[in-house]
XYZ file of C-alpha atoms in Angstrom:
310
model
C 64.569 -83.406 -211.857
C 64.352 -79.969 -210.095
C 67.966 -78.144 -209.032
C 68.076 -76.204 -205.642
C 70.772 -74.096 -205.049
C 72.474 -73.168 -201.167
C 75.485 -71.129 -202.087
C 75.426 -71.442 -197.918
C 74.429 -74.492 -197.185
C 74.297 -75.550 -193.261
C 73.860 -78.280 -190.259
C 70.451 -76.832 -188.548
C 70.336 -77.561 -184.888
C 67.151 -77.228 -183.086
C 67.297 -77.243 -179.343
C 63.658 -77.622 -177.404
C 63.632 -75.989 -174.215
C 60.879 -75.922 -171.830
C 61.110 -71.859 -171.637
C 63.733 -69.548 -172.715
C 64.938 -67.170 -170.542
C 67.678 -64.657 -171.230
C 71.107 -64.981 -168.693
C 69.451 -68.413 -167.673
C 70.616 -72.031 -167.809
C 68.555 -74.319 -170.040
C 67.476 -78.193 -169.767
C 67.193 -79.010 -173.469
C 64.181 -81.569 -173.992
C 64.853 -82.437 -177.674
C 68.038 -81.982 -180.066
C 67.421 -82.455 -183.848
C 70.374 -81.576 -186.854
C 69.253 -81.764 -190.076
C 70.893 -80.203 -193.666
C 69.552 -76.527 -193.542
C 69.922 -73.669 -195.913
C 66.812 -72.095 -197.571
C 67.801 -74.653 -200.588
C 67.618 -77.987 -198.755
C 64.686 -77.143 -197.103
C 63.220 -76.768 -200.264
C 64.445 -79.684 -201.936
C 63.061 -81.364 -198.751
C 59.850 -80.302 -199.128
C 60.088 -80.945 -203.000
C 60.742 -84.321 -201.844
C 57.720 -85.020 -200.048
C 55.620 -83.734 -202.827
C 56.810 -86.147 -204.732
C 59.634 -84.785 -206.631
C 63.251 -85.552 -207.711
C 65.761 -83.100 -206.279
C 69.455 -82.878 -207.187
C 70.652 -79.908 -204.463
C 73.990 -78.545 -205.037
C 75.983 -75.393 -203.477
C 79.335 -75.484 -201.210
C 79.999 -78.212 -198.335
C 83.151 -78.093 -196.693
C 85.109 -79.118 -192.973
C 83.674 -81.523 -190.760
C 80.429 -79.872 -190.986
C 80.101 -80.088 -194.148
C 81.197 -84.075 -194.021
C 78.129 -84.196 -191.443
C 76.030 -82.521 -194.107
C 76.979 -85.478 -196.872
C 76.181 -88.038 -194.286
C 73.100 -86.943 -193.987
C 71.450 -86.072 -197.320
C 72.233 -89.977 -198.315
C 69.005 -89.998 -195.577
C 67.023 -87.751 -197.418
C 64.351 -89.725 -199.829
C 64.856 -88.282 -203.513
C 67.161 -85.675 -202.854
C 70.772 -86.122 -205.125
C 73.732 -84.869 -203.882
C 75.952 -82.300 -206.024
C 77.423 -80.655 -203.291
C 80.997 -78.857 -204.300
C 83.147 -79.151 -201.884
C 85.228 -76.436 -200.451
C 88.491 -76.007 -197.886
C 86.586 -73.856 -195.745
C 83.534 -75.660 -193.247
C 80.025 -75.686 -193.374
C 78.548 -73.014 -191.242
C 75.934 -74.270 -188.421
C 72.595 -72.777 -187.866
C 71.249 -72.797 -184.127
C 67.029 -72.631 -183.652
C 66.215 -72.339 -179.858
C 62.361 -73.229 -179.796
C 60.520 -71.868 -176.862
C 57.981 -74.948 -175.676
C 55.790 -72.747 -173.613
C 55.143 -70.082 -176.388
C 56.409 -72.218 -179.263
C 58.711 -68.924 -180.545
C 62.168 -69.528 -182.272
C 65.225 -67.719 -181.498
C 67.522 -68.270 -184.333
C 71.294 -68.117 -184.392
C 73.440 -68.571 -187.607
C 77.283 -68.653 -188.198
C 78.805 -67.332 -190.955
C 79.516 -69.245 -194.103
C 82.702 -70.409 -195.666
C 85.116 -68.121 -197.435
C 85.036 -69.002 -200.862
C 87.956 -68.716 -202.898
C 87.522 -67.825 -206.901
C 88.818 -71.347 -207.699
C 86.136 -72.909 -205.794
C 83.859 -70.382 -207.065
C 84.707 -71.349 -211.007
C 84.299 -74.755 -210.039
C 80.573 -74.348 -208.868
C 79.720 -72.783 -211.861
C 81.000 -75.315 -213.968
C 78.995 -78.218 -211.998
C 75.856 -75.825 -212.274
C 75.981 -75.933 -215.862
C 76.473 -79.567 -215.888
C 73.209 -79.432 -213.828
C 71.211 -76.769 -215.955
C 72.003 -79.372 -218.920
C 71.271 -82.670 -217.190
C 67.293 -82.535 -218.095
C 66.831 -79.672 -215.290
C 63.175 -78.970 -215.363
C 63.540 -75.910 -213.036
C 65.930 -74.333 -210.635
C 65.705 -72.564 -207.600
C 68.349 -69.957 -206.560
C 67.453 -69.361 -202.576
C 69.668 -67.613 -200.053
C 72.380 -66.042 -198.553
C 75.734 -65.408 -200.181
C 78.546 -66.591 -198.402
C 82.062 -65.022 -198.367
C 83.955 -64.694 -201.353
C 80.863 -64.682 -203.829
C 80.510 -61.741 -206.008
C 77.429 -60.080 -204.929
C 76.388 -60.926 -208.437
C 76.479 -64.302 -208.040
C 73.024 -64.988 -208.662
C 72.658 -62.709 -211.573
C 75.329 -65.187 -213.438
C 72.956 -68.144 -212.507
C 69.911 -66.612 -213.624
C 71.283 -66.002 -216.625
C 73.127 -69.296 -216.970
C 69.604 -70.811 -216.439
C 67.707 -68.744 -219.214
C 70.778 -69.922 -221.747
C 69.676 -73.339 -220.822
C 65.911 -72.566 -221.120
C 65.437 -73.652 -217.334
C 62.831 -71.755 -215.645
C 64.524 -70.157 -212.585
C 62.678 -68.814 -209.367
C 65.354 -66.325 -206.982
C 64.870 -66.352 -203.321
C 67.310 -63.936 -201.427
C 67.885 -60.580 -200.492
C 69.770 -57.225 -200.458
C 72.150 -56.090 -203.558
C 72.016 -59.961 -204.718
C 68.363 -59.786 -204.698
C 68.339 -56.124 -206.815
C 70.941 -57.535 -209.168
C 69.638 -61.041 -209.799
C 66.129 -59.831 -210.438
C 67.479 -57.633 -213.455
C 69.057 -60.491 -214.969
C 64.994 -61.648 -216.068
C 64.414 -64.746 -213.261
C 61.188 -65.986 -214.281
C 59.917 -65.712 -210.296
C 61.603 -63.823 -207.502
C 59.839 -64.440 -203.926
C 61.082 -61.545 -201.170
C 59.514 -61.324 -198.263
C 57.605 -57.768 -197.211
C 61.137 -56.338 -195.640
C 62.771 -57.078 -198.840
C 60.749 -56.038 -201.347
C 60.644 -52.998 -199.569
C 64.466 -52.549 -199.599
C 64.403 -53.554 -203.272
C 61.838 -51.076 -204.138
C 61.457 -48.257 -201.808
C 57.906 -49.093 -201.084
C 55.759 -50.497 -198.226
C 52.812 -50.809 -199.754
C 52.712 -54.711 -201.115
C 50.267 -54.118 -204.088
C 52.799 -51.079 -205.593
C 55.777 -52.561 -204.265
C 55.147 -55.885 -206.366
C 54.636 -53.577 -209.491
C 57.491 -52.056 -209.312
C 59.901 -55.597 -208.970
C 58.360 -56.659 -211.676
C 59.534 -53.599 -213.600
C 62.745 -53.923 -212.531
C 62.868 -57.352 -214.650
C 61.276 -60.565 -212.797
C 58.646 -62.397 -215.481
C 56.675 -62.785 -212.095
C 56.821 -61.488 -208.941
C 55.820 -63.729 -205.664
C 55.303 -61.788 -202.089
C 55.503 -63.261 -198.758
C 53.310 -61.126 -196.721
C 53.389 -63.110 -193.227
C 50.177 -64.262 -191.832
C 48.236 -62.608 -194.717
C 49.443 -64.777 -197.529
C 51.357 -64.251 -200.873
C 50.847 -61.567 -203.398
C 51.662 -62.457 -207.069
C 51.999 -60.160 -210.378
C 52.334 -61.771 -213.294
C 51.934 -61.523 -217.112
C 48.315 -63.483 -216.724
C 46.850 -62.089 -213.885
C 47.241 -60.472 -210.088
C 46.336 -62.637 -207.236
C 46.321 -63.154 -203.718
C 45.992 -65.925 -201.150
C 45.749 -66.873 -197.659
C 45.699 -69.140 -195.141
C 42.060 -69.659 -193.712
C 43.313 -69.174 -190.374
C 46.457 -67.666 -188.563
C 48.575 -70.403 -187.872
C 51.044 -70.693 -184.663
C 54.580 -72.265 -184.155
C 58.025 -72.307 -185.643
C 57.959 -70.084 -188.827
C 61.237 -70.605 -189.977
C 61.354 -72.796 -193.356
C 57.788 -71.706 -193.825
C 59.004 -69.251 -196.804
C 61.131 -72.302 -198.356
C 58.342 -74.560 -198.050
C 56.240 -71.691 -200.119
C 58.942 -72.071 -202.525
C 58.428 -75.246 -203.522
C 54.974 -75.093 -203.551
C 55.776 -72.448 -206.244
C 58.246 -74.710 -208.190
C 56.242 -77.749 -208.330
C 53.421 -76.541 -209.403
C 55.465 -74.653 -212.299
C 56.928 -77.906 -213.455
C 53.333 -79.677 -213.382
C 51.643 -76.893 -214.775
C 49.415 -75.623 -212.390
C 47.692 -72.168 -213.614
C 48.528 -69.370 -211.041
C 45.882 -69.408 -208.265
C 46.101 -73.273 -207.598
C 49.994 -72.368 -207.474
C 49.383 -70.239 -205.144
C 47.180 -71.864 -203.035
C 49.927 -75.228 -202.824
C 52.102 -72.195 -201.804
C 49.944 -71.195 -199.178
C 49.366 -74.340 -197.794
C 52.687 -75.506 -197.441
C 53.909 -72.766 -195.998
C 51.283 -72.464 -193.160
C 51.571 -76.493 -192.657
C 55.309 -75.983 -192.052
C 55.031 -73.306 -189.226
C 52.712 -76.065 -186.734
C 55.727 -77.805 -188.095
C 58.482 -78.413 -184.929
C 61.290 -78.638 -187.617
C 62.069 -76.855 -190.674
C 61.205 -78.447 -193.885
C 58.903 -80.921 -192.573
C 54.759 -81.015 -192.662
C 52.177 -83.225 -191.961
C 50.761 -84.284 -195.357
C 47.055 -83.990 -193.223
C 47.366 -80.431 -192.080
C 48.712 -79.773 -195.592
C 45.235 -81.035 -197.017
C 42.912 -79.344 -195.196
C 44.756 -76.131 -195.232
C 45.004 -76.597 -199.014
C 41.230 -77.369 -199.438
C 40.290 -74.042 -197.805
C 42.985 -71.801 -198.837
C 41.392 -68.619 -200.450
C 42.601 -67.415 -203.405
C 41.497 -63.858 -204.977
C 42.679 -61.524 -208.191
C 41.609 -61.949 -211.929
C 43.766 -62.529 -215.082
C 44.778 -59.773 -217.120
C 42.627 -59.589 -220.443
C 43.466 -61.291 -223.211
């Protein structure tokens, strides 16, 4: 089983409207709600590769009861939600039919309390020990955490010996990649903030120094950028892709963890990566892709970089 974490778990709303239009009223054409947070959409995506997910984090309010309802929908996905006295934040994606552009609103989360907060961790461990075979830390932080939140997990999953990727940003990001994950994924704005550094191939260099076994960069339409202990690489899509990109970084995530857990030497993890990620932006919905445009992206992905010498 692979763990996905959503310390702020959500209800994702996506309203279709014809054209958006600032100070305007809108017909909405289409209305979809879903469980959202970067960790969902990974364990959905983990799903439909094939995997077992258990996804746990904080669910609380009448939200968060519209959350439970619907993961018992979602094929292979376990719930381990903890639940919470505060509710479930909402996320709001406005997609533009005419240019197919997103505009994304997102509440706050829940303020959690340091009781609630204890109690997570001790279901996490529960988790780490229940034949994890990798874990995936992704997102925002919602009140209440310590901003080292995910430095605890990290190191909570290397006690267990459960490889751990990190997805997030900001001062969780700088302090959860010197707790040792074995991958950390920022995007281009945040591995700039973490590093000081624009330039991707220097700016990867220098996470890894900061701790991270490996070092994963989303760098848009041009790919991922990975420094590791066997090798540099880079890969792309084979064309630039057009539609709804949020979810497409998640959906890169899991390409990243399943491949880990089946083995996969770096460039054809990268490549899955790759593929996912650009099949999820022609994607309406986050989290979802057609298995067909997966495939062909996949089979002409291109991947380029050499292992370090032996």
């Amino acid at each position: 089983m692979i763990l996905t974490v959503t310390l702020n778990a959500a209800l994702d709303i996506t309203y279709r409207v014809p054209a958006l239009t600032p100070h305007a009223s809108h017909r909405v054409t289409e209305v979809i709600e879903r469980p959202g947070g970067k960790g969902l959409n990974v364990a959905r995506v983990l799903a439909a590769l094939g995997h077992d997910v258990t996804v746990t984090g904080f669910a609380g309010g009448d939200t968060g009861r519209v959350l439970h309802e619907r993961l018992t929908r979602e094929p292979r996905v376990t719930d381990a939600l903890v639940p919470v006295d505060g509710a479930t934040r909402r996320t709001l994606a406005i997609v533009d039919a005419t240019t197919g552009d997103t505009t994304q609103l997102n509440e706050p989360g829940p303020a959690i309390s340091p009781a609630e907060w204890a109690a997570f961790q001790e279901s996490y461990e529960e988790l780490l020990r229940r034949d994890a075979a990798a874990v995936a830390l992704c997102g925002s932080l919602p009140p209440g955490v310590p901003v080292g939140a995910y430095a605890t997990l990290v190191r909570a999953a290397r006690a267990a010996k459960v490889p751990v990727l990190l997805d997030t940003s900001g001062e969780a990001l700088r302090r959860g990649v010197a707790a040792r994950p074995d991958i950390v994924k920022p995007n281009a704005d945040e591995l700039a903030e973490l590093t000081g550094s624009h330039e991707p191939a220097q700016a990867t260099r220098d996470a890894r120094r900061r701790g991270a076994y490996a070092v994963v960069a989303s760098l848009g339409a041009d790919g991922l950028r990975a420094v590791t202990p066997e090798g540099t690489w880079q890969a792309a899509p084979p064309t630039r892709v057009r539609g709804n990109p949020t979810g497409a970084g998640d959906s890169a995530v899991a390409g990243l963890l399943s491949a880990l857990v089946e083995g996969l030497p770096w460039p054809r993890r990268l490549a899955r990566a790759v593929a996912l990620s650009a099949a999820t932006v022609e994607s309406p919905v986050a989290g979802e892709f057609a298995p067909s445009t997966y495939e062909d992206l996949l089979a002409r992905v291109a991947v380029t970089g050499e292992a370090t010498a032996a």
